[in-house]
PDB file of C-alpha atoms in Angstrom:
ATOM      1  CA  UNK A 179      13.738 100.309-116.758  1.00 40.00           C
ATOM      2  CA  UNK A 180      10.840 100.477-119.176  1.00 40.00           C
ATOM      3  CA  UNK A 181       7.559  98.917-118.280  1.00 40.00           C
ATOM      4  CA  UNK A 182       6.237  96.311-120.676  1.00 45.00           C
ATOM      5  CA  UNK A 183       2.887  98.065-120.526  1.00 43.00           C
ATOM      6  CA  UNK A 184      -0.527  96.538-120.776  1.00 44.00           C
ATOM      7  CA  UNK A 185      -3.012  96.472-123.533  1.00 47.00           C
ATOM      8  CA  UNK A 186      -6.712  96.619-122.960  1.00 46.00           C
ATOM      9  CA  UNK A 187      -7.957  93.597-124.913  1.00 49.00           C
ATOM     10  CA  UNK A 188     -11.632  92.918-125.129  1.00 52.00           C
ATOM     11  CA  UNK A 189     -12.469  89.327-124.224  1.00 57.00           C
ATOM     12  CA  UNK A 190     -13.442  86.979-126.998  1.00 63.00           C
ATOM     13  CA  UNK A 191     -17.153  86.143-126.866  1.00 75.00           C
ATOM     14  CA  UNK A 192     -18.304  82.730-125.671  1.00 79.00           C
ATOM     15  CA  UNK A 193     -17.636  80.037-128.240  1.00 90.00           C
ATOM     16  CA  UNK A 194     -20.144  77.362-129.192  1.00 94.00           C
ATOM     17  CA  UNK A 195     -19.776  74.344-131.447  1.00 94.00           C
ATOM     18  CA  UNK A 196     -22.192  72.353-133.537  1.00 95.00           C
ATOM     19  CA  UNK A 197     -21.324  69.437-135.824  1.00 94.00           C
ATOM     20  CA  UNK A 198     -22.766  68.836-139.263  1.00 95.00           C
ATOM     21  CA  UNK A 199     -22.524  65.258-140.529  1.00 94.00           C
ATOM     22  CA  UNK A 200     -21.878  65.728-144.250  1.00 94.00           C
ATOM     23  CA  UNK A 201     -21.377  63.204-147.023  1.00 93.00           C
ATOM     24  CA  UNK A 202     -17.611  63.806-146.719  1.00 94.00           C
ATOM     25  CA  UNK A 203     -17.327  63.675-142.950  1.00 94.00           C
ATOM     26  CA  UNK A 204     -18.174  65.675-139.863  1.00 94.00           C
ATOM     27  CA  UNK A 205     -17.804  69.454-140.106  1.00 96.00           C
ATOM     28  CA  UNK A 206     -17.358  71.216-136.774  1.00 95.00           C
ATOM     29  CA  UNK A 207     -18.965  74.657-136.824  1.00 96.00           C
ATOM     30  CA  UNK A 208     -17.576  77.033-134.158  1.00 96.00           C
ATOM     31  CA  UNK A 209     -18.757  80.536-133.424  1.00 96.00           C
ATOM     32  CA  UNK A 210     -20.339  83.026-131.064  1.00 96.00           C
ATOM     33  CA  UNK A 211     -23.794  84.567-130.813  1.00 95.00           C
ATOM     34  CA  UNK A 212     -22.693  86.993-133.550  1.00 95.00           C
ATOM     35  CA  UNK A 213     -20.729  85.042-136.177  1.00 97.00           C
ATOM     36  CA  UNK A 214     -19.125  81.783-137.272  1.00 97.00           C
ATOM     37  CA  UNK A 215     -15.344  81.602-136.749  1.00 97.00           C
ATOM     38  CA  UNK A 216     -14.577  78.230-138.256  1.00 97.00           C
ATOM     39  CA  UNK A 217     -15.981  75.270-140.167  1.00 97.00           C
ATOM     40  CA  UNK A 218     -13.425  72.474-140.100  1.00 95.00           C
ATOM     41  CA  UNK A 219     -13.435  68.779-140.901  1.00 94.00           C
ATOM     42  CA  UNK A 220     -13.288  66.738-137.696  1.00 90.00           C
ATOM     43  CA  UNK A 221     -11.698  63.355-138.398  1.00 82.00           C
ATOM     44  CA  UNK A 222     -11.351  62.426-134.748  1.00 77.00           C
ATOM     45  CA  UNK A 223     -13.439  59.674-133.215  1.00 61.00           C
ATOM     46  CA  UNK A 224     -15.243  62.160-130.972  1.00 63.00           C
ATOM     47  CA  UNK A 225     -18.876  62.421-130.060  1.00 62.00           C
ATOM     48  CA  UNK A 226     -20.872  64.638-132.398  1.00 74.00           C
ATOM     49  CA  UNK A 227     -21.817  68.030-130.937  1.00 73.00           C
ATOM     50  CA  UNK A 228     -25.556  68.282-131.421  1.00 74.00           C
ATOM     51  CA  UNK A 229     -27.869  71.245-131.190  1.00 73.00           C
ATOM     52  CA  UNK A 230     -28.504  72.374-127.644  1.00 82.00           C
ATOM     53  CA  UNK A 231     -30.957  74.814-126.180  1.00 84.00           C
ATOM     54  CA  UNK A 232     -28.281  77.539-126.055  1.00 88.00           C
ATOM     55  CA  UNK A 233     -26.960  76.996-129.622  1.00 93.00           C
ATOM     56  CA  UNK A 234     -26.825  80.466-131.229  1.00 96.00           C
ATOM     57  CA  UNK A 235     -29.009  81.135-134.252  1.00 96.00           C
ATOM     58  CA  UNK A 236     -25.968  81.968-136.357  1.00 97.00           C
ATOM     59  CA  UNK A 237     -24.650  78.412-135.910  1.00 97.00           C
ATOM     60  CA  UNK A 238     -28.097  77.005-136.699  1.00 97.00           C
ATOM     61  CA  UNK A 239     -28.223  79.158-139.863  1.00 98.00           C
ATOM     62  CA  UNK A 240     -24.777  77.889-140.880  1.00 98.00           C
ATOM     63  CA  UNK A 241     -25.872  74.297-140.251  1.00 97.00           C
ATOM     64  CA  UNK A 242     -28.990  74.755-142.375  1.00 98.00           C
ATOM     65  CA  UNK A 243     -27.061  76.445-145.194  1.00 98.00           C
ATOM     66  CA  UNK A 244     -24.450  73.677-145.213  1.00 98.00           C
ATOM     67  CA  UNK A 245     -27.285  71.152-145.418  1.00 97.00           C
ATOM     68  CA  UNK A 246     -28.744  73.017-148.393  1.00 98.00           C
ATOM     69  CA  UNK A 247     -25.265  73.106-150.014  1.00 98.00           C
ATOM     70  CA  UNK A 248     -24.851  69.350-149.681  1.00 98.00           C
ATOM     71  CA  UNK A 249     -28.334  68.822-151.129  1.00 97.00           C
ATOM     72  CA  UNK A 250     -27.346  70.955-154.149  1.00 96.00           C
ATOM     73  CA  UNK A 251     -29.825  73.701-153.284  1.00 96.00           C
ATOM     74  CA  UNK A 252     -27.411  76.447-152.122  1.00 96.00           C
ATOM     75  CA  UNK A 253     -24.550  77.989-154.071  1.00 96.00           C
ATOM     76  CA  UNK A 254     -23.714  80.943-151.775  1.00 95.00           C
ATOM     77  CA  UNK A 255     -23.659  81.446-148.023  1.00 97.00           C
ATOM     78  CA  UNK A 256     -25.265  84.372-146.214  1.00 97.00           C
ATOM     79  CA  UNK A 257     -24.711  83.772-142.495  1.00 97.00           C
ATOM     80  CA  UNK A 258     -22.243  86.105-140.730  1.00 97.00           C
ATOM     81  CA  UNK A 259     -18.668  84.879-140.368  1.00 97.00           C
ATOM     82  CA  UNK A 260     -15.378  86.393-139.237  1.00 95.00           C
ATOM     83  CA  UNK A 261     -11.943  85.897-140.766  1.00 89.00           C
ATOM     84  CA  UNK A 262      -9.168  85.572-138.219  1.00 91.00           C
ATOM     85  CA  UNK A 263      -5.808  86.137-139.878  1.00 94.00           C
ATOM     86  CA  UNK A 264      -3.318  88.631-141.255  1.00 96.00           C
ATOM     87  CA  UNK A 265      -4.317  91.359-143.707  1.00 96.00           C
ATOM     88  CA  UNK A 266      -2.702  89.321-146.515  1.00 97.00           C
ATOM     89  CA  UNK A 267      -4.610  86.160-145.551  1.00 97.00           C
ATOM     90  CA  UNK A 268      -7.872  88.105-145.443  1.00 97.00           C
ATOM     91  CA  UNK A 269      -7.169  89.480-148.935  1.00 97.00           C
ATOM     92  CA  UNK A 270      -6.621  85.928-150.193  1.00 97.00           C
ATOM     93  CA  UNK A 271      -9.769  84.619-148.503  1.00 97.00           C
ATOM     94  CA  UNK A 272     -11.853  87.482-149.879  1.00 97.00           C
ATOM     95  CA  UNK A 273     -10.491  86.727-153.366  1.00 97.00           C
ATOM     96  CA  UNK A 274     -11.441  83.057-152.948  1.00 97.00           C
ATOM     97  CA  UNK A 275     -15.074  84.072-152.456  1.00 96.00           C
ATOM     98  CA  UNK A 276     -15.089  85.490-156.000  1.00 96.00           C
ATOM     99  CA  UNK A 277     -14.637  82.027-157.505  1.00 97.00           C
ATOM    100  CA  UNK A 278     -18.147  80.987-158.430  1.00 95.00           C
ATOM    101  CA  UNK A 279     -19.824  77.728-157.483  1.00 97.00           C
ATOM    102  CA  UNK A 280     -18.800  74.991-159.881  1.00 96.00           C
ATOM    103  CA  UNK A 281     -15.775  76.962-161.171  1.00 96.00           C
ATOM    104  CA  UNK A 282     -12.079  76.663-160.339  1.00 96.00           C
ATOM    105  CA  UNK A 283      -9.085  78.972-160.149  1.00 96.00           C
ATOM    106  CA  UNK A 284      -5.365  78.721-159.441  1.00 95.00           C
ATOM    107  CA  UNK A 285      -3.022  80.169-156.827  1.00 94.00           C
ATOM    108  CA  UNK A 286      -1.716  82.462-159.554  1.00 95.00           C
ATOM    109  CA  UNK A 287      -5.267  83.684-160.319  1.00 96.00           C
ATOM    110  CA  UNK A 288      -5.668  84.648-156.662  1.00 97.00           C
ATOM    111  CA  UNK A 289      -2.223  86.296-156.521  1.00 96.00           C
ATOM    112  CA  UNK A 290      -3.145  88.402-159.554  1.00 96.00           C
ATOM    113  CA  UNK A 291      -6.580  89.206-158.068  1.00 96.00           C
ATOM    114  CA  UNK A 292      -4.980  90.622-154.906  1.00 97.00           C
ATOM    115  CA  UNK A 293      -2.440  92.629-156.891  1.00 96.00           C
ATOM    116  CA  UNK A 294       0.602  90.585-155.900  1.00 95.00           C
ATOM    117  CA  UNK A 295       1.360  88.319-158.888  1.00 93.00           C
ATOM    118  CA  UNK A 296       4.598  86.976-157.388  1.00 94.00           C
ATOM    119  CA  UNK A 297       2.973  85.830-154.124  1.00 95.00           C
ATOM    120  CA  UNK A 298       1.838  82.451-155.465  1.00 93.00           C
ATOM    121  CA  UNK A 299       3.435  80.427-152.652  1.00 93.00           C
ATOM    122  CA  UNK A 300       2.158  82.832-149.989  1.00 96.00           C
ATOM    123  CA  UNK A 301      -1.321  82.536-151.498  1.00 96.00           C
ATOM    124  CA  UNK A 302      -1.012  78.746-151.197  1.00 93.00           C
ATOM    125  CA  UNK A 303       0.009  79.099-147.563  1.00 94.00           C
ATOM    126  CA  UNK A 304      -2.909  81.445-146.794  1.00 96.00           C
ATOM    127  CA  UNK A 305      -5.263  79.096-148.629  1.00 94.00           C
ATOM    128  CA  UNK A 306      -4.141  76.281-146.339  1.00 93.00           C
ATOM    129  CA  UNK A 307      -4.931  78.363-143.256  1.00 95.00           C
ATOM    130  CA  UNK A 308      -8.544  78.994-144.227  1.00 96.00           C
ATOM    131  CA  UNK A 309     -10.742  78.050-141.268  1.00 96.00           C
ATOM    132  CA  UNK A 310     -14.065  78.414-143.078  1.00 97.00           C
ATOM    133  CA  UNK A 311     -14.108  75.267-145.222  1.00 96.00           C
ATOM    134  CA  UNK A 312     -16.571  75.208-148.122  1.00 96.00           C
ATOM    135  CA  UNK A 313     -17.878  78.723-147.340  1.00 96.00           C
ATOM    136  CA  UNK A 314     -14.516  80.257-148.289  1.00 97.00           C
ATOM    137  CA  UNK A 315     -14.074  77.906-151.236  1.00 97.00           C
ATOM    138  CA  UNK A 316     -10.387  76.958-151.078  1.00 95.00           C
ATOM    139  CA  UNK A 317     -11.423  73.597-152.544  1.00 96.00           C
ATOM    140  CA  UNK A 318     -11.952  75.431-155.850  1.00 97.00           C
ATOM    141  CA  UNK A 319      -8.225  76.126-156.206  1.00 96.00           C
ATOM    142  CA  UNK A 320      -6.402  73.743-158.524  1.00 93.00           C
ATOM    143  CA  UNK A 321      -2.940  73.776-160.046  1.00 88.00           C
ATOM    144  CA  UNK A 322      -2.210  75.900-163.104  1.00 85.00           C
ATOM    145  CA  UNK A 323      -1.857  72.616-164.966  1.00 87.00           C
ATOM    146  CA  UNK A 324      -5.468  71.670-164.107  1.00 88.00           C
ATOM    147  CA  UNK A 325      -4.475  69.018-161.537  1.00 90.00           C
ATOM    148  CA  UNK A 326      -5.785  68.849-158.001  1.00 90.00           C
ATOM    149  CA  UNK A 327      -3.421  70.334-155.430  1.00 87.00           C
ATOM    150  CA  UNK A 328      -3.332  70.123-151.640  1.00 84.00           C
ATOM    151  CA  UNK A 329      -6.401  70.528-149.513  1.00 88.00           C
ATOM    152  CA  UNK A 330      -6.439  70.568-145.708  1.00 85.00           C
ATOM    153  CA  UNK A 331      -9.502  68.286-145.717  1.00 89.00           C
ATOM    154  CA  UNK A 332      -7.793  65.784-147.996  1.00 91.00           C
ATOM    155  CA  UNK A 333      -7.680  65.538-151.783  1.00 94.00           C
ATOM    156  CA  UNK A 334     -10.496  62.964-151.848  1.00 95.00           C
ATOM    157  CA  UNK A 335     -12.807  65.581-150.229  1.00 96.00           C
ATOM    158  CA  UNK A 336     -11.657  68.265-152.645  1.00 96.00           C
ATOM    159  CA  UNK A 337     -12.417  65.988-155.597  1.00 96.00           C
ATOM    160  CA  UNK A 338     -15.828  65.116-154.143  1.00 97.00           C
ATOM    161  CA  UNK A 339     -16.732  68.788-153.525  1.00 97.00           C
ATOM    162  CA  UNK A 340     -15.744  69.815-157.061  1.00 97.00           C
ATOM    163  CA  UNK A 341     -17.748  66.938-158.577  1.00 97.00           C
ATOM    164  CA  UNK A 342     -20.706  67.814-156.324  1.00 97.00           C
ATOM    165  CA  UNK A 343     -20.661  71.437-157.486  1.00 97.00           C
ATOM    166  CA  UNK A 344     -20.349  70.408-161.131  1.00 95.00           C
ATOM    167  CA  UNK A 345     -23.431  68.217-160.697  1.00 95.00           C
ATOM    168  CA  UNK A 346     -25.566  71.068-159.291  1.00 94.00           C
ATOM    169  CA  UNK A 347     -24.159  74.184-160.992  1.00 87.00           C
ATOM    170  CA  UNK A 348     -26.472  76.345-163.045  1.00 80.00           C
ATOM    171  CA  UNK A 349     -25.326  76.896-166.587  1.00 67.00           C
TER     172      UNK A 349
END
């Protein structure tokens, strides 16, 4: 009988959370001392996680940069973050970061950018699994016909974010 074997997995670092109250709802920032893992809309009626003495600097930097974004002062993010997904998903998410502030693209544009023109539906699926809202700008993806398409945070938020960026984009 074969043994199932064991793998030596390194433990995931301690996770911290911090909430940012934006104009479109609460964003829960989650990460470690080293990087941010997720920024997701929190629509639950839960208490807001506020800064604590042990809140890592990387989460504080993310919070500050999100604040600057919502004030129209920041167009790019520089804090460290980590993608958690398949190689294909990471390719899609990296391609999303090439869509400039105030601009839009389509699922087909992303499929072409990653060299897999026929993967439009798979790109849409990967887009929907993005855990770094706003920073990995999946809200900038619209339909090929120019219409708004699905957004995990809700279409009303997508519309608001696109209008916000159009208001503050540099020509």
